[in-house]
CSV table of C-alpha atoms in Angstrom, one decimal:
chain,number,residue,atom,x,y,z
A,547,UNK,CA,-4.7,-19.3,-18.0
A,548,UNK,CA,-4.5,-16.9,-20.9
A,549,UNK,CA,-3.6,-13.1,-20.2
A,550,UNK,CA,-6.8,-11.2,-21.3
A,551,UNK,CA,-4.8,-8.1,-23.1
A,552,UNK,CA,-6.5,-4.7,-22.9
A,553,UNK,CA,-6.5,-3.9,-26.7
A,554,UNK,CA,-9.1,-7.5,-27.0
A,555,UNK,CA,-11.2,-7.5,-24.2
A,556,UNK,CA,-11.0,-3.6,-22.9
A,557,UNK,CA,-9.5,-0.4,-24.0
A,558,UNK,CA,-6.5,1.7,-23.4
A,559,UNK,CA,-8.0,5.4,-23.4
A,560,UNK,CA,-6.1,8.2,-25.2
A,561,UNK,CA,-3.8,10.7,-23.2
A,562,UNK,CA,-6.5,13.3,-23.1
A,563,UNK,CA,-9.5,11.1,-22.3
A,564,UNK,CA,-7.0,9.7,-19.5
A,565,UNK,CA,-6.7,12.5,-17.8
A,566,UNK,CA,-10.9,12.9,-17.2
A,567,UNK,CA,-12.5,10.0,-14.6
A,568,UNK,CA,-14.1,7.6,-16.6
A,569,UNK,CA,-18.4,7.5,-16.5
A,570,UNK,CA,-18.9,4.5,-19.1
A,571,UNK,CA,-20.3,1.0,-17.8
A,572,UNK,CA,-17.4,-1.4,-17.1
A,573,UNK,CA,-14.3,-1.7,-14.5
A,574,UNK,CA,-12.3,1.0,-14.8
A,575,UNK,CA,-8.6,0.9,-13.5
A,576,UNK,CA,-6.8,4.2,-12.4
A,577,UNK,CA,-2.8,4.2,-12.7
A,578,UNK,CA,-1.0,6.3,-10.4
A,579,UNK,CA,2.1,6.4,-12.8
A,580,UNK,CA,2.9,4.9,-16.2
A,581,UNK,CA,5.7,5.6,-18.5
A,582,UNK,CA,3.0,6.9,-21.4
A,583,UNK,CA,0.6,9.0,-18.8
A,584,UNK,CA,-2.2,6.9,-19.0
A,585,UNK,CA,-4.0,7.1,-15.8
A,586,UNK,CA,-7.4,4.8,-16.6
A,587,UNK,CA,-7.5,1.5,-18.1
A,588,UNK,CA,-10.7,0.4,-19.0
A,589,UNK,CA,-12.5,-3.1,-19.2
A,590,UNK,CA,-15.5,-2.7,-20.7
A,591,UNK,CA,-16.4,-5.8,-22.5
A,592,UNK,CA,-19.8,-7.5,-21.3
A,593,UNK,CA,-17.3,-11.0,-20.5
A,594,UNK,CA,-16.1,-11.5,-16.6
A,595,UNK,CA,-12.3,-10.7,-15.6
A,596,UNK,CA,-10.9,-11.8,-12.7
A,597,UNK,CA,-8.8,-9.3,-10.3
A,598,UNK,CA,-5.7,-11.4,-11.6
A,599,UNK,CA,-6.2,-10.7,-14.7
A,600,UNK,CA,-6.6,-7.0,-14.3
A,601,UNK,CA,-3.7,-6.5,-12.0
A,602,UNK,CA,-1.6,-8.5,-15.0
A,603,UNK,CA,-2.9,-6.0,-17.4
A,604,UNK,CA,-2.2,-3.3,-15.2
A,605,UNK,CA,1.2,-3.8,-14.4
A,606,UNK,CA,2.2,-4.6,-17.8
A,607,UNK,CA,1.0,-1.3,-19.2
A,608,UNK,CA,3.3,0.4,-16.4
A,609,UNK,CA,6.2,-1.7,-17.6
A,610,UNK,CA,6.7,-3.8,-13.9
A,611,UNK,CA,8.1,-7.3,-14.6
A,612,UNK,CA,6.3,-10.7,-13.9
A,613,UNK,CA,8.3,-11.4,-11.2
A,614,UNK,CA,6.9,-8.4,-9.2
A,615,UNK,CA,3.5,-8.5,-9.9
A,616,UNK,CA,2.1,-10.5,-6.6
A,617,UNK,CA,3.4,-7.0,-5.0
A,618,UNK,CA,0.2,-5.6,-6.1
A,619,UNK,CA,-3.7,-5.8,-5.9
A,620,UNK,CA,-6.6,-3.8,-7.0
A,621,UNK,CA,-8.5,-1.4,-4.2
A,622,UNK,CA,-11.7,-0.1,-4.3
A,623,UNK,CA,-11.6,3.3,-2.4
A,624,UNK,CA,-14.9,3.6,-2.0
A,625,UNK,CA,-15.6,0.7,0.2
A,626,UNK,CA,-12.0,0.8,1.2
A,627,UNK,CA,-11.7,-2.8,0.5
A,628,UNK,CA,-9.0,-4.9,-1.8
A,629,UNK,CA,-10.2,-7.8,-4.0
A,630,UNK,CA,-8.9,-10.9,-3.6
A,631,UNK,CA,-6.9,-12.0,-6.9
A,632,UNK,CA,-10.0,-15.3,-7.5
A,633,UNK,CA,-12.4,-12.1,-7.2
A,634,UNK,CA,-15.0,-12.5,-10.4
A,635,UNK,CA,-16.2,-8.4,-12.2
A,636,UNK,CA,-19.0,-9.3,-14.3
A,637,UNK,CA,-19.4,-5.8,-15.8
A,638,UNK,CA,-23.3,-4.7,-15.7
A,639,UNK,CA,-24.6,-2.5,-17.9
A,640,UNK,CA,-25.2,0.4,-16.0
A,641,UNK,CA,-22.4,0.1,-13.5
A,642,UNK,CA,-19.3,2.3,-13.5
A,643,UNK,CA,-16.7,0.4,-11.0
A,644,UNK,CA,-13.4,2.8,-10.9
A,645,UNK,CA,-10.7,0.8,-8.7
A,646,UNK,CA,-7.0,1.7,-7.8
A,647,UNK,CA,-4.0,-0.5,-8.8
A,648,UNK,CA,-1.8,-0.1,-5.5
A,649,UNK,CA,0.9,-2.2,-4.1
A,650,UNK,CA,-0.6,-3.8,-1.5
A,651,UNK,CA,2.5,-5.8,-0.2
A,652,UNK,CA,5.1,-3.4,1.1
A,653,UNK,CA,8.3,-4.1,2.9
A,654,UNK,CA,9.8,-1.4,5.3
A,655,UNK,CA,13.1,-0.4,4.5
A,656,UNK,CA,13.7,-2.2,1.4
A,657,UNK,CA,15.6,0.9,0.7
A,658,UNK,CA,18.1,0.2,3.9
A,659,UNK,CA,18.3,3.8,4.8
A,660,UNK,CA,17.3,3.3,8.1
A,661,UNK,CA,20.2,1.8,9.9
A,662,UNK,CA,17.3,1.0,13.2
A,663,UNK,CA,15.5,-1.7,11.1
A,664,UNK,CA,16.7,-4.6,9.2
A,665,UNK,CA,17.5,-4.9,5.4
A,666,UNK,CA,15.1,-6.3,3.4
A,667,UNK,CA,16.5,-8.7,0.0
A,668,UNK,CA,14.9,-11.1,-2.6
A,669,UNK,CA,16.0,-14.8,-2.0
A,670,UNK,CA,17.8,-15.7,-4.9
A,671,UNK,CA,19.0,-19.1,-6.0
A,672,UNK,CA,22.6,-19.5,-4.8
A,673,UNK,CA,25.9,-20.6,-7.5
A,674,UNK,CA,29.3,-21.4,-7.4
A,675,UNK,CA,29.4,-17.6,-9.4
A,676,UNK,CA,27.3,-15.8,-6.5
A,677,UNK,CA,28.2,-17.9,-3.5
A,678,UNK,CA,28.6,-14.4,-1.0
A,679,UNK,CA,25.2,-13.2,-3.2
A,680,UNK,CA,23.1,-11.8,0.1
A,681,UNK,CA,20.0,-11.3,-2.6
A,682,UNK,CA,18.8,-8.6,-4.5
A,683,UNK,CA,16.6,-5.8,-4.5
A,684,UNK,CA,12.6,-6.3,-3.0
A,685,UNK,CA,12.3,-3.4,-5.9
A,686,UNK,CA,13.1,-3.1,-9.6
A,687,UNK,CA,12.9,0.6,-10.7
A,688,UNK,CA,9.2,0.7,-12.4
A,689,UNK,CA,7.9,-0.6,-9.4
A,690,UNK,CA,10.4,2.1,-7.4
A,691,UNK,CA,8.6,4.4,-9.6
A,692,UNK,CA,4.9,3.4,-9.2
A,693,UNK,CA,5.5,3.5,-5.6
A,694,UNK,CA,6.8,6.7,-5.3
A,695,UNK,CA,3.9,8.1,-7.5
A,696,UNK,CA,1.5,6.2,-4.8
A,697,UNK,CA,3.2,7.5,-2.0
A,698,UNK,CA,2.5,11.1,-3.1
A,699,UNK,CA,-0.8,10.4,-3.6
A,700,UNK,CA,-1.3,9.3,-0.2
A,701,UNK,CA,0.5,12.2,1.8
A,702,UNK,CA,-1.0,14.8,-0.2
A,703,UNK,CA,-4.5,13.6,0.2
A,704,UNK,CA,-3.7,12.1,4.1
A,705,UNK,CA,-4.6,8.5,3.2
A,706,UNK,CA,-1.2,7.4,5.3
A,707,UNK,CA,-1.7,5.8,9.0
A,708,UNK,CA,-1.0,9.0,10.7
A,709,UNK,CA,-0.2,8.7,14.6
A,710,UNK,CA,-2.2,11.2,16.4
A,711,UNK,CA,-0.3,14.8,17.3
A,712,UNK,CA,-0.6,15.3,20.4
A,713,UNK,CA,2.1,18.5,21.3
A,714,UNK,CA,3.2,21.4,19.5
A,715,UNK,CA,6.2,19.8,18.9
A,716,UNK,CA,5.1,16.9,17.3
A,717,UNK,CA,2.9,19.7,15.3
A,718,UNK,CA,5.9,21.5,14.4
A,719,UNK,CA,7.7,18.5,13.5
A,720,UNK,CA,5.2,17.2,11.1
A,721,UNK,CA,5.0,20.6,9.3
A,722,UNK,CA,9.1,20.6,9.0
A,723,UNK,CA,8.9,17.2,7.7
A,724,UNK,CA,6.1,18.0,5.5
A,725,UNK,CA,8.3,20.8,3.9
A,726,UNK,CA,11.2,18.5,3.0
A,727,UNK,CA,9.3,15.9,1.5
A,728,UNK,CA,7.9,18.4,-0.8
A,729,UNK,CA,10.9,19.7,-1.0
A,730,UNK,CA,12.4,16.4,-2.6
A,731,UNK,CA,9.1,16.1,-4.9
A,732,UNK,CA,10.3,19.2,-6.8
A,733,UNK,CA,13.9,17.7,-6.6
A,734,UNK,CA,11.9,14.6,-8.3
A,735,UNK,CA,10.8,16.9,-10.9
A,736,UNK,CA,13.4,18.5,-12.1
A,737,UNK,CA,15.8,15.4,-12.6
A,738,UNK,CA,13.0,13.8,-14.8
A,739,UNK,CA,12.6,17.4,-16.5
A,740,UNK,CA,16.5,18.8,-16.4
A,741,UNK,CA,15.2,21.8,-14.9
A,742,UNK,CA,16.2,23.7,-11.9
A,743,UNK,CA,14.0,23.7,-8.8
A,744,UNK,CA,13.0,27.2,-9.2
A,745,UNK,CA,11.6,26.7,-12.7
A,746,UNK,CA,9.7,23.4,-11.1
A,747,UNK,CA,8.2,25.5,-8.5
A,748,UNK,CA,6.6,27.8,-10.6
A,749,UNK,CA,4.6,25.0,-12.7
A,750,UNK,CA,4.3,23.4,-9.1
A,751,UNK,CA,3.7,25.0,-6.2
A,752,UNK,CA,5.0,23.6,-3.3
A,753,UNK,CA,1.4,23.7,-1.2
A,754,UNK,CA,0.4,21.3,-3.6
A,755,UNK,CA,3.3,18.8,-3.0
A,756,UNK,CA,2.1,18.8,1.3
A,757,UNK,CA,-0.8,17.7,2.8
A,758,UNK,CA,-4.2,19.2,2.2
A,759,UNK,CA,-5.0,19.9,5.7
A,760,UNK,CA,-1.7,21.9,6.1
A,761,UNK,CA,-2.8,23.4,2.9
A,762,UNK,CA,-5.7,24.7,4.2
A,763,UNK,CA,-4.0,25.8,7.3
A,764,UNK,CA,-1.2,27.8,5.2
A,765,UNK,CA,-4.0,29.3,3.1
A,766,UNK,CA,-5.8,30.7,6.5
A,767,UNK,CA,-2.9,32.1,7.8
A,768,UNK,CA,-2.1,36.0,7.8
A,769,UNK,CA,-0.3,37.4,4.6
A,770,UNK,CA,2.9,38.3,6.5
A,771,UNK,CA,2.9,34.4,7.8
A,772,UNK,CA,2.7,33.3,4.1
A,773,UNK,CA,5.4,35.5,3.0
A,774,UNK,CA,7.5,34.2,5.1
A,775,UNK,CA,7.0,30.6,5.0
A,776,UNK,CA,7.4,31.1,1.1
A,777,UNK,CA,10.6,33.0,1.8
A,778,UNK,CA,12.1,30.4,3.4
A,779,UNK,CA,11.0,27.5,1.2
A,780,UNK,CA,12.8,29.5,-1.8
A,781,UNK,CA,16.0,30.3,0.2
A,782,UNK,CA,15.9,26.6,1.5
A,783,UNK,CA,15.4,26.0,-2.8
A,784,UNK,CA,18.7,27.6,-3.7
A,785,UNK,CA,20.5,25.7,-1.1
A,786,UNK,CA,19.2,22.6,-2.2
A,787,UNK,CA,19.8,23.2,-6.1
A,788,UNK,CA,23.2,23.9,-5.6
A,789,UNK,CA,23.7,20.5,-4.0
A,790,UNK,CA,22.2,19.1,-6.6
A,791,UNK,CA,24.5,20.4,-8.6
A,792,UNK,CA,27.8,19.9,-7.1
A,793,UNK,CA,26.5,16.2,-5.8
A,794,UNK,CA,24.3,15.4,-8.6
A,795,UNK,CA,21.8,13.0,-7.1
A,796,UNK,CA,19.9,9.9,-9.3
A,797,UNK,CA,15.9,9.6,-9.0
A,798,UNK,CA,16.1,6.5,-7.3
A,799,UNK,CA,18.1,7.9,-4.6
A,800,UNK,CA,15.6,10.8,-4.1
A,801,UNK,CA,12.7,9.1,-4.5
A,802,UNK,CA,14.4,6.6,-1.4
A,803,UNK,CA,14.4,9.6,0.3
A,804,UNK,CA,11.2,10.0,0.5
A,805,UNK,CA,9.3,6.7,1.0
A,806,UNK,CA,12.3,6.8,4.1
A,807,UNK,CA,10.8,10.3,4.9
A,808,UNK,CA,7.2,9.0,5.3
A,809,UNK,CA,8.5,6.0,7.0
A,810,UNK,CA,10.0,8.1,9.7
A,811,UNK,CA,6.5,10.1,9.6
A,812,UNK,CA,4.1,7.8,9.7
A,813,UNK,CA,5.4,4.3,11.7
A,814,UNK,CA,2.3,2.3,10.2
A,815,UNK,CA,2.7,2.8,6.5
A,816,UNK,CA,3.0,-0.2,4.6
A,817,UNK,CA,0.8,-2.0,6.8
A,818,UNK,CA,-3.3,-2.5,7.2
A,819,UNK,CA,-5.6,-2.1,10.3
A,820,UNK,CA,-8.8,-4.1,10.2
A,821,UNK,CA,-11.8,-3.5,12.7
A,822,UNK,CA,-13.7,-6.5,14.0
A,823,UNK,CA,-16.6,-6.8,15.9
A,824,UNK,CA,-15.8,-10.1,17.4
A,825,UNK,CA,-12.7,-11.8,18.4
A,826,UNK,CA,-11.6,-15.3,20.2
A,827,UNK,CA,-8.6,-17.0,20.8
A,828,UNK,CA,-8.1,-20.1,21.5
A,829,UNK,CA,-4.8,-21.9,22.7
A,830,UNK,CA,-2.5,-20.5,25.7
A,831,UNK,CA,-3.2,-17.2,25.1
A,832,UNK,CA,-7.3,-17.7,24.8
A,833,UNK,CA,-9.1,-14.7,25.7
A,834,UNK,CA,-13.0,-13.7,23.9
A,835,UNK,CA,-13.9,-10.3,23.4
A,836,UNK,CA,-16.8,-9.4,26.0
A,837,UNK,CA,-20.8,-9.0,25.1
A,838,UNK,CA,-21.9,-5.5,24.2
A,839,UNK,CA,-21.0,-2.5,26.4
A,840,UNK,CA,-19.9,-2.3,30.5
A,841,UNK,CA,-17.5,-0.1,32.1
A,842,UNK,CA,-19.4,3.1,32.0
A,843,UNK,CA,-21.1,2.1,28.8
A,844,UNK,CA,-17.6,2.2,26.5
A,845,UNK,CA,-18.1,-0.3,23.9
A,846,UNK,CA,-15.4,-3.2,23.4
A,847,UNK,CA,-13.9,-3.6,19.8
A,848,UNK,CA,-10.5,-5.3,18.6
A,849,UNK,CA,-8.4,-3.9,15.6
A,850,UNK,CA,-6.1,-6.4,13.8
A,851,UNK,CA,-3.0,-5.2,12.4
A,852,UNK,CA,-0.7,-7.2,9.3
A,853,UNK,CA,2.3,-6.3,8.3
A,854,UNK,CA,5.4,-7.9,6.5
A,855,UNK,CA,7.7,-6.7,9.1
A,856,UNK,CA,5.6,-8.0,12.3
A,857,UNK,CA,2.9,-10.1,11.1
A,858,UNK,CA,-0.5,-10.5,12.4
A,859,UNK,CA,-1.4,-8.4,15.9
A,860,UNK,CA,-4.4,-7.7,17.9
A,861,UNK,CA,-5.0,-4.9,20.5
A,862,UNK,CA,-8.3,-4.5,22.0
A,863,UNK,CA,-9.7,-0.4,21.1
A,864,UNK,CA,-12.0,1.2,23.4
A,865,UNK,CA,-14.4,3.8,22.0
A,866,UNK,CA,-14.0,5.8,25.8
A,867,UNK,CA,-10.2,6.1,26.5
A,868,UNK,CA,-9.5,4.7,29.9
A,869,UNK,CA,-6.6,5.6,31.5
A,870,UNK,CA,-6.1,1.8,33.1
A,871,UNK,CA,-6.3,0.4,29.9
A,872,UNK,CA,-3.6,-1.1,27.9
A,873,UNK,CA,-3.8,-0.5,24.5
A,874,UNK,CA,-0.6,-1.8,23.5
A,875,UNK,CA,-0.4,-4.2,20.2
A,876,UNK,CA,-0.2,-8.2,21.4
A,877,UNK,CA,1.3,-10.3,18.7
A,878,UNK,CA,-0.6,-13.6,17.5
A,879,UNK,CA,1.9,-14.7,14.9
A,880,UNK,CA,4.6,-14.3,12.0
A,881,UNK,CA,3.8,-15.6,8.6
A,882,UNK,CA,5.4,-18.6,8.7
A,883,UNK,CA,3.2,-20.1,11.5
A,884,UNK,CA,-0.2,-19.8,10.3
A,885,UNK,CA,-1.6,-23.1,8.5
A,886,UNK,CA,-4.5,-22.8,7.2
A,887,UNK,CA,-7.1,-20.4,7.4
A,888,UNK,CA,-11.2,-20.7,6.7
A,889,UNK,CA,-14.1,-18.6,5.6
A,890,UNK,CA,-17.2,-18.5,6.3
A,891,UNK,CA,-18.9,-15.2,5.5
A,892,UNK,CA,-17.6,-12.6,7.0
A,893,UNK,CA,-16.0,-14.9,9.6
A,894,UNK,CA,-12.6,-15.7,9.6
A,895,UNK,CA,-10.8,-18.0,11.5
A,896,UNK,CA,-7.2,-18.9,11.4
A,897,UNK,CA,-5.1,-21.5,12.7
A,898,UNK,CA,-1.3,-21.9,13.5
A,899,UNK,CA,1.2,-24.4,14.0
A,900,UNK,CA,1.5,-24.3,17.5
A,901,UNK,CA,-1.9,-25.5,18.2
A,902,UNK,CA,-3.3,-21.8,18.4
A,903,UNK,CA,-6.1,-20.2,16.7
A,904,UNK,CA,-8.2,-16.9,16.1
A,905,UNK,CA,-11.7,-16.4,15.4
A,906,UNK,CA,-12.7,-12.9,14.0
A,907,UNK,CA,-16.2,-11.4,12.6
A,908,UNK,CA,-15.6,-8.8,10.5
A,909,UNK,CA,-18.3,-6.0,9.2
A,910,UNK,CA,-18.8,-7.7,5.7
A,911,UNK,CA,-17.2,-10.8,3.8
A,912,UNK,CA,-16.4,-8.3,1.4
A,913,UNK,CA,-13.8,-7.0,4.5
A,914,UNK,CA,-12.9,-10.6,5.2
A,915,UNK,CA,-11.8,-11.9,2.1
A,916,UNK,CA,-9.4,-8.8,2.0
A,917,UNK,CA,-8.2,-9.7,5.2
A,918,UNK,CA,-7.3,-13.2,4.7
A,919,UNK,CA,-6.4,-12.2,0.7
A,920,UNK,CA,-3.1,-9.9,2.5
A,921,UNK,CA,-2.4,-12.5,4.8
A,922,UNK,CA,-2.3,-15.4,2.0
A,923,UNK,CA,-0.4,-12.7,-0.2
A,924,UNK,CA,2.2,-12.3,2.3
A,925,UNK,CA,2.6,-16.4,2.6
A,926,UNK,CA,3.0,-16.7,-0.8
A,927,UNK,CA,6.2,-14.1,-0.4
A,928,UNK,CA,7.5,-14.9,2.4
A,929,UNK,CA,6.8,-18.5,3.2
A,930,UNK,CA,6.0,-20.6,0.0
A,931,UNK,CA,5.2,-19.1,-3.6
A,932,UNK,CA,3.6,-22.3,-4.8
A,933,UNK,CA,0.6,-22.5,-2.0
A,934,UNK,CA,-2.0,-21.5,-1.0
A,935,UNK,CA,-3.3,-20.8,3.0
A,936,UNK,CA,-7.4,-20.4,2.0
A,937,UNK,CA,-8.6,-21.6,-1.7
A,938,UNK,CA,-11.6,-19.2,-1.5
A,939,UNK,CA,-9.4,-16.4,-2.2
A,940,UNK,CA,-6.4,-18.4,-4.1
A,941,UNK,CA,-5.0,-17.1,-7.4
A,942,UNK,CA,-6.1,-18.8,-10.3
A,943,UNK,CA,-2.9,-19.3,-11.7
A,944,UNK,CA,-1.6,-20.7,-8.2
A,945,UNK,CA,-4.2,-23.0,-8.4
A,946,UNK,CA,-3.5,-24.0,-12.3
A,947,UNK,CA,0.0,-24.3,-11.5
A,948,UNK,CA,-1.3,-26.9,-8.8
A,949,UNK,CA,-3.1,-28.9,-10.8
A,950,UNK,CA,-0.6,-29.4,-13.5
A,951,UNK,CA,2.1,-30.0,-11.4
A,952,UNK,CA,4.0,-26.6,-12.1
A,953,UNK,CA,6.9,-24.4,-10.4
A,954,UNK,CA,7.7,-21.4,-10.8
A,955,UNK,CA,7.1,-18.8,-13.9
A,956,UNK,CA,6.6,-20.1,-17.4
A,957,UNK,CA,7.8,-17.5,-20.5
């Protein structure tokens, strides 16, 4: 399947027009980083594109490599959904479509700074040369990059799965932990600009480096308050550029630092929570969600949860706490089990090797199809990169690669 380049069948916008959200008809794709400072890349030819196709585009003009590129999808913020990579735009004239490239597929402490979890590595193919080789990297430095630029993008704007605070301490703990990481943003800054932090901070303010809700919070505090907080974030600044200095710290380790940081802050990131209205299993651990409401009129719903480092779980949320209740995650099952899954709508259900199986109804197909798309991504990278678990949302070049009897990339 040909690569449908932007400069035939869309547009790469200038650095000024890249910088202003897009309002022409077509699919617009917003970058979070690239090497140039494009942030939109626009498709705005009247022929269909496929998500696949998009994502290619998209990760080329950032500069990731082919071999990274199933690490990312295309997300639609306003209806919080991804597209599967099979998924059809057939640009209408009249409709503006803006979507996010993200990386979708994330793998907790591919960095191995935390010492608590276990190391993440790429297989790679063994040789009498590299017989000891324990693999390499999950991340090559553009996608390290884009990553970190994402990351940002999230804490600033709250878009992380943030555990409820429930003490002062926790409170307090998240606003320390807030400081740092902006601290290393600015730290980011000046080893990309060969600046010192203090001349960073006066282009960039460190309020706009934290969350916007703690912002806000800083903003309505008294004047003495602020003074001080800014007091010690400038005496904590000197202490950090002088470390810089006498250690002299790369990007990649500081920008580690931070995706370890958030980590640490938010247990969830990196993986995706799905609400459904309906849930069955069947097998040894069978159990049906109940009809409508009872218990003092709080109304049943499951959450799924998929992650690389845990795989697919299931806890059952009530919309009334009840203090009885276990809310704990159950585990269905790891990547590696799960043979086949089918679509119908927005019904999923999915079957494993050990004779079990889970029926779901989700609120839309739209949310199903990216359900079962992150499940069948995570196969692919985990499992088997040739195959497929559900062909309705299989990637076309998986499925050319099928048919013509192909492994692996071709140049």
């Amino acid at each position: 399947m040909p690569v449908r380049r932007w400069s035939k069948r869309s547009k790469r916008r200038s650095s000024a027009q890249s910088l202003v959200t897009p309002q022409d008809d077509g699919v617009h794709v917003y970058l979070f980083w690239s090497p140039n400072k494009e942030r939109y890349l626009s498709h705005t030819a009247a022929e269909r594109v496929t998500a696949e196709e998009l994502c290619i585009s998209a990760a080329e003009a950032v500069g990731i490599t082919p071999l990274f590129h199933v690490l990312f999808a295309l997300y639609d913020p306003m209806s919080c959904c991804w597209y599967s990579p099979n998924h059809v735009f057939h640009p209408n004239e009249g409709s503006c479509l803006i979507l996010h490239f993200r990386m979708r597929f994330y793998f907790r402490n591919w960095h191995a700074f935390n010492d608590k979890e276990p190391d993440v590595a790429r297989f790679t193919v063994k040789s009498e040369t590299h017989a000891d080789d324990d693999g390499q990297p999950v991340l090559e430095i553009k996608s390290v990059e884009y990553l970190f630029a994402q990351a940002k993008y999230d804490f600033v704007n709250e878009l992380f799965p943030m555990e409820k605070l429930n003490s002062e301490e926790e409170l307090s703990l998240f606003k320390n932990e807030s400081l740092g990481m902006a601290m290393l943003h600015l730290m980011h800054l000046a080893l990309q600009t060969g600046s010192t932090l203090q001349r960073v901070a006066k282009k960039t303010s460190f309020i706009n480096c934290i969350p916007k809700s703690y912002a806000k919070h800083i903003s309505e505090d008294k004047v003495l308050t602020k003074m001080r907080l800014r007091w010690m974030f400038e005496r904590s600044m000197r202490t950090y550029q002088n470390n810089m200095e006498a250690k002299k710290p790369d990007v990649k380790e500081i920008i580690c630092k931070y995706i370890y940081a958030l980590e640490c802050l938010a247990p969830r990131f990196g993986s995706e929570t799905f609400a459904v209205r309906h849930l069955r299993l069947g097998g040894d651990d069978e159990h049906t969600s109940p009809d409508a409401s009872r218990d003092g009129g709080a109304e049943t719903v499951h959450e799924l949860m998929v992650s690389a480092n845990t795989g697919l779980q299931w806890r059952e949320m009530m919309e009334k706490p009840q203090h009885n209740k276990n809310n704990q995650w159950t585990p269905f099952c790891d990547f590696p089990g799960i043979i086949h899954i089918a679509i119908s709508e927005a019904n999923v259900c999915i079957s494993t090797q050990d004779n079990k199986c889970m029926e779901v109804e989700m609120s839309s197909s739209q949310e199903a199809r990216s359900f079962i798309s992150l499940l069948d991504g995570y196969y692919r990278l985990t499992v088997d990169a040739h195959h497929y678990l559900c062909h309705e949302v299989a990637p076309p070049r998986v499925l050319l690669s099928q048919a013509n009897g192909l492994h692996g990339p071709i140049q």
